[in-house]
Coordinates of C-alpha atoms and ligand atoms in Angstrom, one line a residue:
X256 CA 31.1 206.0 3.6
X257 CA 33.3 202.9 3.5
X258 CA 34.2 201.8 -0.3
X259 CA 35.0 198.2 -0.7
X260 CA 38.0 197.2 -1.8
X261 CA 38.2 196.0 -5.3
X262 CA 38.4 191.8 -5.4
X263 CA 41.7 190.3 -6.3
X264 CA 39.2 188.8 -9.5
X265 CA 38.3 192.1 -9.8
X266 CA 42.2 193.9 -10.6
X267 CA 43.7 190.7 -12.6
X268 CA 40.5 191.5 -14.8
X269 CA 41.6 195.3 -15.3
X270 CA 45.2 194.6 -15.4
X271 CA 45.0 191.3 -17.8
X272 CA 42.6 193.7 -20.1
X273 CA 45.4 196.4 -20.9
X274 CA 47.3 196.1 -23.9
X275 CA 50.6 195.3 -23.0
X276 CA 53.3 197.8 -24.2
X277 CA 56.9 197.9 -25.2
X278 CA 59.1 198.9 -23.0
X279 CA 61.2 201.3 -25.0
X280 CA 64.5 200.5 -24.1
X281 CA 63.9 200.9 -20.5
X282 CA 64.8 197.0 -19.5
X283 CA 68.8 197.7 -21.5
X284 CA 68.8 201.3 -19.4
X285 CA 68.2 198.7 -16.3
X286 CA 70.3 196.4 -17.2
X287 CA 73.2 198.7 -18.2
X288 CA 73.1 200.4 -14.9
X289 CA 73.5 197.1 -13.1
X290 CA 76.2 196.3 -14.9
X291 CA 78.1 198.8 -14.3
X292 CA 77.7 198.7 -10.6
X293 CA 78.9 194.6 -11.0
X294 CA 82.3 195.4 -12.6
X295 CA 84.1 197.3 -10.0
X296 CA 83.6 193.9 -8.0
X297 CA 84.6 191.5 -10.5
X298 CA 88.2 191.0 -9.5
X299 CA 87.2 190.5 -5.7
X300 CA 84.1 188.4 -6.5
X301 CA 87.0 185.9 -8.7
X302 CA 89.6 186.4 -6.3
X303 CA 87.6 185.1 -3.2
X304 CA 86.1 182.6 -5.5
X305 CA 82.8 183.5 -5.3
X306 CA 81.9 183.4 -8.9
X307 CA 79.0 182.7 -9.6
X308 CA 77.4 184.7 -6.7
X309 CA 73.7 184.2 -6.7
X310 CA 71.7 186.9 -5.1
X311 CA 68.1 186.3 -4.5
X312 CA 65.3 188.9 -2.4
X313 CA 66.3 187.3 0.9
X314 CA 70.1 188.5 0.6
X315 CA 69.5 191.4 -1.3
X316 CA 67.5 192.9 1.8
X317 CA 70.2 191.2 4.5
X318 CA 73.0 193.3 2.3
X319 CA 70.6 196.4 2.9
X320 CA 69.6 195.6 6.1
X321 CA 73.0 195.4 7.5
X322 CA 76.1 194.4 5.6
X323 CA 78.0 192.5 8.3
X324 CA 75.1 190.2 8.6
X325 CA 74.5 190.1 4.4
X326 CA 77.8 189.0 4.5
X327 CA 77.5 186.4 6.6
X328 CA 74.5 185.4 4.9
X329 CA 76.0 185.0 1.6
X330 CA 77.1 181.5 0.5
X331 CA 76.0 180.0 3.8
X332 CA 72.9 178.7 5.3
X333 CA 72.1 178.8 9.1
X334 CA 69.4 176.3 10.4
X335 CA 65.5 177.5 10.5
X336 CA 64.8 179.0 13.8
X337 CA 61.2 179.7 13.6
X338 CA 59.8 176.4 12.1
X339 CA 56.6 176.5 12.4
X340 CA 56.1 180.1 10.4
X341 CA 58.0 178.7 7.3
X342 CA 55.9 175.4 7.6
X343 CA 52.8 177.0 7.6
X344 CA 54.1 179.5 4.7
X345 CA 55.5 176.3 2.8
X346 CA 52.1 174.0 3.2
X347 CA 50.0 177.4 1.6
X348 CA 52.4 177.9 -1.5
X349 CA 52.2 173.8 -1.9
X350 CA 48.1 174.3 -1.8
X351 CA 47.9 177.3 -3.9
X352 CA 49.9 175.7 -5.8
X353 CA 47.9 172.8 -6.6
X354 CA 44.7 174.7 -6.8
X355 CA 46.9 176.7 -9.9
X356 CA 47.6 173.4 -11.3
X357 CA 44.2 171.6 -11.3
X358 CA 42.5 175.1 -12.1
X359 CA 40.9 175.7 -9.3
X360 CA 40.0 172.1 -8.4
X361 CA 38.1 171.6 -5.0
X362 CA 40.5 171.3 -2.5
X363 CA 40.4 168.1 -0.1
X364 CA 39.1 168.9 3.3
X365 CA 41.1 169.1 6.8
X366 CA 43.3 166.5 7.3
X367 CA 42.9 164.8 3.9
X368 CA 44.5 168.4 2.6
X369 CA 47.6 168.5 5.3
X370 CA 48.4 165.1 4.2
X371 CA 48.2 165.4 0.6
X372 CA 50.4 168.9 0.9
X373 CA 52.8 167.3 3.2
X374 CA 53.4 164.5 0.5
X375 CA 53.9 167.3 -1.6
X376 CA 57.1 168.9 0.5
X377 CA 58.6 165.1 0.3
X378 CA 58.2 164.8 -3.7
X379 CA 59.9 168.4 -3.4
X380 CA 62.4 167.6 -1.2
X381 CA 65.5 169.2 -1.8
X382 CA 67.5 170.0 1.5
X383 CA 66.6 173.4 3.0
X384 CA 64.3 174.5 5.2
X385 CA 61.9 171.3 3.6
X386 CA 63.4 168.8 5.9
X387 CA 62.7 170.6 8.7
X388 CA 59.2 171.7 8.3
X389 CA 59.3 167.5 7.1
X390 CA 60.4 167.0 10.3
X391 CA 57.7 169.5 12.2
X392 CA 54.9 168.4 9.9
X393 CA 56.3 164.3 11.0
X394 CA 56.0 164.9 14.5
X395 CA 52.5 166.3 14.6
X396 CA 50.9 164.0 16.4
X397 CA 46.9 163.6 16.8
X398 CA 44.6 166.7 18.0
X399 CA 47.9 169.2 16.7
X400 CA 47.8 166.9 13.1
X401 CA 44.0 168.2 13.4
X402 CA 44.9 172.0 14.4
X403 CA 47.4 172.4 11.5
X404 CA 45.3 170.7 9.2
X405 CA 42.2 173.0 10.6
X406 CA 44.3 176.7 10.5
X407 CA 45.9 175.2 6.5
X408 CA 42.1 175.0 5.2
X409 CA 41.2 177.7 7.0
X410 CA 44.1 180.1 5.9
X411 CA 43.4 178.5 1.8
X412 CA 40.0 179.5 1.8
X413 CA 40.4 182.6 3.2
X414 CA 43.2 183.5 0.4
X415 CA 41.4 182.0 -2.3
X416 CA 38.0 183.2 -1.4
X417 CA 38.3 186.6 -4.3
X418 CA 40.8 184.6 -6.5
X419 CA 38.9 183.9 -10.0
X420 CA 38.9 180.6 -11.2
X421 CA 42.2 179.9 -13.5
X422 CA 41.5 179.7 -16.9
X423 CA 43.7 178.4 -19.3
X424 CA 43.4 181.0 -22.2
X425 CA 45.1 183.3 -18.3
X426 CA 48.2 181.4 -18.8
X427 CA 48.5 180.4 -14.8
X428 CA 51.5 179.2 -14.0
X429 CA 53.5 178.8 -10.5
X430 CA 57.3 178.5 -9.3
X431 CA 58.4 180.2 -12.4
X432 CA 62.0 181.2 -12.2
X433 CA 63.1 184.1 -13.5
X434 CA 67.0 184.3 -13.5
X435 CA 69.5 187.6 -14.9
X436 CA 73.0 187.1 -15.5
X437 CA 75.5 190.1 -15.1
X438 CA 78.9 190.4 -16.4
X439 CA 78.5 187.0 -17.9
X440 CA 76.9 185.2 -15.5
X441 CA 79.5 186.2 -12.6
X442 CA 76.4 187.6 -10.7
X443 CA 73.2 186.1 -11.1
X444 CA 69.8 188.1 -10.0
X445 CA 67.2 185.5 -9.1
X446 CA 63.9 184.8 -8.2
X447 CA 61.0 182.4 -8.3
X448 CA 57.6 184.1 -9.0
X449 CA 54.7 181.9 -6.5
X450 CA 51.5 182.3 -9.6
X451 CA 52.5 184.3 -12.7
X452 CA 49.4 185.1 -14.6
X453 CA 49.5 186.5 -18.6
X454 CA 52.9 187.4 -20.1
X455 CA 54.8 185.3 -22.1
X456 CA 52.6 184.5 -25.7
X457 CA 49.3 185.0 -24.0
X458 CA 49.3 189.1 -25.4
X459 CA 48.2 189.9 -21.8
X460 CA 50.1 191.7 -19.8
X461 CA 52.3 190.4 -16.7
X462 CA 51.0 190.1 -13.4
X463 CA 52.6 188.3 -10.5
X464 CA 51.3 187.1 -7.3
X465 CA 53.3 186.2 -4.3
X466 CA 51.5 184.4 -1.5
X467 CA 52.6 184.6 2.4
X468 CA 50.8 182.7 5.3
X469 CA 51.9 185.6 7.9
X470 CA 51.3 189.0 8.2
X471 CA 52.6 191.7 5.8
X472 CA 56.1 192.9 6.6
X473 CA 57.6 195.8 5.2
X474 CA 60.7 194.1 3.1
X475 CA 57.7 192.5 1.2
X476 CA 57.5 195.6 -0.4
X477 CA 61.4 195.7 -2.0
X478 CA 61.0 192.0 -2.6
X479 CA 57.2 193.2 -5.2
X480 CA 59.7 196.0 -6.7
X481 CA 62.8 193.4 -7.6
X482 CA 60.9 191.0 -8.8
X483 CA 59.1 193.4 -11.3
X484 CA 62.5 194.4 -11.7
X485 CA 63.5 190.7 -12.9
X486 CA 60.1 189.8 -15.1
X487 CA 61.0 193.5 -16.8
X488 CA 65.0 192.8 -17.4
X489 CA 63.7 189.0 -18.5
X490 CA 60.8 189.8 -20.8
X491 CA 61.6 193.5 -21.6
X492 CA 58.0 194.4 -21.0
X493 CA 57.1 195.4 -17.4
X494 CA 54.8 193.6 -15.6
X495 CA 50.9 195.4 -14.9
X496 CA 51.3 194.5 -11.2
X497 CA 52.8 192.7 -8.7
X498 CA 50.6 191.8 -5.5
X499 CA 51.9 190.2 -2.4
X500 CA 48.6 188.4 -0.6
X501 CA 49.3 187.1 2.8
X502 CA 46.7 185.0 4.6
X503 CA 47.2 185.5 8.4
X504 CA 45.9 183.8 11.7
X505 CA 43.1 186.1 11.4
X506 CA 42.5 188.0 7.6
X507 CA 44.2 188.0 4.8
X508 CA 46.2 191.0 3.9
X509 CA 47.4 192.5 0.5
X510 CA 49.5 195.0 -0.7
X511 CA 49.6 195.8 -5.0
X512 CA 52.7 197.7 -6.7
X513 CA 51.6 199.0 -9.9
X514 CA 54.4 198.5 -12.0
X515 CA 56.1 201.9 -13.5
X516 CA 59.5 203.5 -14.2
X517 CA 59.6 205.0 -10.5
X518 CA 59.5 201.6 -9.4
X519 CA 61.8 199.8 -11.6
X520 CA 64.8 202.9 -10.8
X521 CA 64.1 202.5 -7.4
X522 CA 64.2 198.4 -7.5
X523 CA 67.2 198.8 -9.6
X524 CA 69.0 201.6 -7.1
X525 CA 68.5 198.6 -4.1
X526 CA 70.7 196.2 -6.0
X527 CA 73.0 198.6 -6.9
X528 CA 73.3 199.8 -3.1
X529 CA 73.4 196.0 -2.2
X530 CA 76.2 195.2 -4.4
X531 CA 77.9 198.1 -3.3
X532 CA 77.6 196.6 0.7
X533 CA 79.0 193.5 -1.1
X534 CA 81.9 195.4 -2.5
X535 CA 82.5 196.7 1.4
X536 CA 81.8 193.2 3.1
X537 CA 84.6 191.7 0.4
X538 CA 87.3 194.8 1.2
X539 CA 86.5 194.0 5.1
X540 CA 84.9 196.9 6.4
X541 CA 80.6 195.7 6.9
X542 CA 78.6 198.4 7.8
X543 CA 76.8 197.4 10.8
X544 CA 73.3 198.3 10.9
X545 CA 71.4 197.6 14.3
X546 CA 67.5 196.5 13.5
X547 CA 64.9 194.4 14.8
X548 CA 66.7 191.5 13.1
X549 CA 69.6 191.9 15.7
X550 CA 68.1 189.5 18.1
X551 CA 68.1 186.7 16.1
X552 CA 71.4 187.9 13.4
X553 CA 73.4 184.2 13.5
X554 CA 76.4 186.5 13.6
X555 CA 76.2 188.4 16.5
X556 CA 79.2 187.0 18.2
X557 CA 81.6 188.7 15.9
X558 CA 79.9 191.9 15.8
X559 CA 81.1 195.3 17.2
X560 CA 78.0 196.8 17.8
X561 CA 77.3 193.9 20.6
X562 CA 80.5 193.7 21.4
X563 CA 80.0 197.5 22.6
X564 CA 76.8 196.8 23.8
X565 CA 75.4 198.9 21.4
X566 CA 72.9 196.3 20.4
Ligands
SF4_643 S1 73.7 192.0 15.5 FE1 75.3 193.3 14.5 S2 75.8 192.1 12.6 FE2 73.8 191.3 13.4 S3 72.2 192.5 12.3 FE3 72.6 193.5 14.3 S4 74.2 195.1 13.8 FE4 74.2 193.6 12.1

């Protein structure tokens, strides 16, 4: 007997239907625990000028990954090496996020959808990876022009195809930012929520939506449980849910965290193990941690483990 899984219409409608609930005191027990594990670092973070020191999902999981390459990662930026992924991940947030902004407008068709989403990423233009998936998306030339704007359509609609239809009275909103000084603002916890729907004055609980145009990979998991970890900190009301929905070559993948006080301890217990690989990375002694990141670390020349050929 095969049970279908429930539509992603179908959860936001259970979800948005629960009263939403205080979260007694459980967002200051959070927050206090972080704290703590900031101050130790304070008079490092200020001596190697490093204040403020903003650490979003993508360093928090290099710290845990492996601290020597967290390290590295940390205040720096190393070019894009697989362009094509982050353009195709780019051109479905730009898409989604338009259909969240018309509510659930038509989308324009094939090419007539690349090009409208490519003017997008220049009105967002900000440095970053955007100039080079500008530069990609620029030197698609005829039939490939066609095949990207072919696989974009095809990778919206399947995404879309159990979304419901934003309503207003849903409060949908995209990019929102949700940011958490510690000790004062010297470290700053961030992240930017793809489609937040409820929360805020709506009296509907929170549930967040991240999109990826890839397969599912493991670290998407931490990055569901620190951002619930951020909307609880921020609003002091945990979010229903958050759901990761990643539209790939072939079928579109999703994995839900339901939001509870497991998750939030153990979201919390990563930053505190990161900043604690931060407070070894600033004393000089990285962990090194081989993965299946080594391959493509941008610090591999100065580390021991290939050094030793260990790696
Ligand atoms: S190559 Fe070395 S520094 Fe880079 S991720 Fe692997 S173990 Fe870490």
């Amino acid at each position: 007997v095969s049970v279908a899984e429930p539509t992603l219409a179908e959860l936001l409608e259970e979800w948005l239907a629960r009263p939403t609930v205080s979260d007694d005191g459980l967002a200051d027990t959070l927050l206090g625990r972080l704290e703590a594990a900031v101050g130790p670092l304070l008079a490092r973070l200020e001596a190697g000028r490093l204040v403020p020191l903003t650490l979003d999902k993508e360093r928090l999981e290099a710290m845990i990954g492996c601290e020597r390459r967290g390290g590295a990662v940390l205040g720096r930026t190393f070019p894009v090496r697989e362009v094509d992924p982050v353009a195709r991940g780019l051109l479905l947030d730009i898409v989604v996020r338009r259909w969240v902004t018309t509510l659930g407008a038509e989308l324009p068709r094939g090419e007539a959808l690349l090009e409208e989403a490519r003017q997008l990423v220049v009105a967002d233009r900000g440095g970053g990876p955007a100039d080079e998936v500008l530069a990609r998306l620029d030197g698609l030339a005829g039939d490939e022009f066609a095949a990207w704007a072919d696989d974009l359509e095809a990778r919206a609609a399947r995404l879309l195809a159990d979304w419901p239809r934003p309503e207003e009275d849903r409060w949908w909103r995209t990019e929102e930012r949700a940011v958490i000084g510690l000790a004062g603002g010297a470290v700053i916890l961030s992240g930017r929520f793809d489609v937040v729907v409820g929360g805020a004055a709506s009296g509907r609980p929170t549930v967040i939506l991240e999109v990826k145009s890839g397969r599912i990979w493991p670290e998407y998991g931490a990055a569901q449980e620190f951002y619930a970890l951020l909307a609880t900190v921020r609003d002091r009301i945990p979010p229903a849910a958050v759901v990761t929905v990643a539209a790939g070559p072939l079928g579109v993948e999703r994995i839900v965290a339901e939001v509870d006080v497991d998750l939030l301890e153990r979201a919390a217990g990563r930053v505190v193990a990161a900043l604690g690989g931060l407070e070894r990375v600033l004393e000089g002694r990285p962990e090194e941690r081989p993965s299946e990141r080594c391959p493509t670390c941008p610090v591999r020349s100065s580390c021991h483990l290939v050094a030793e050929g260990r790696v």
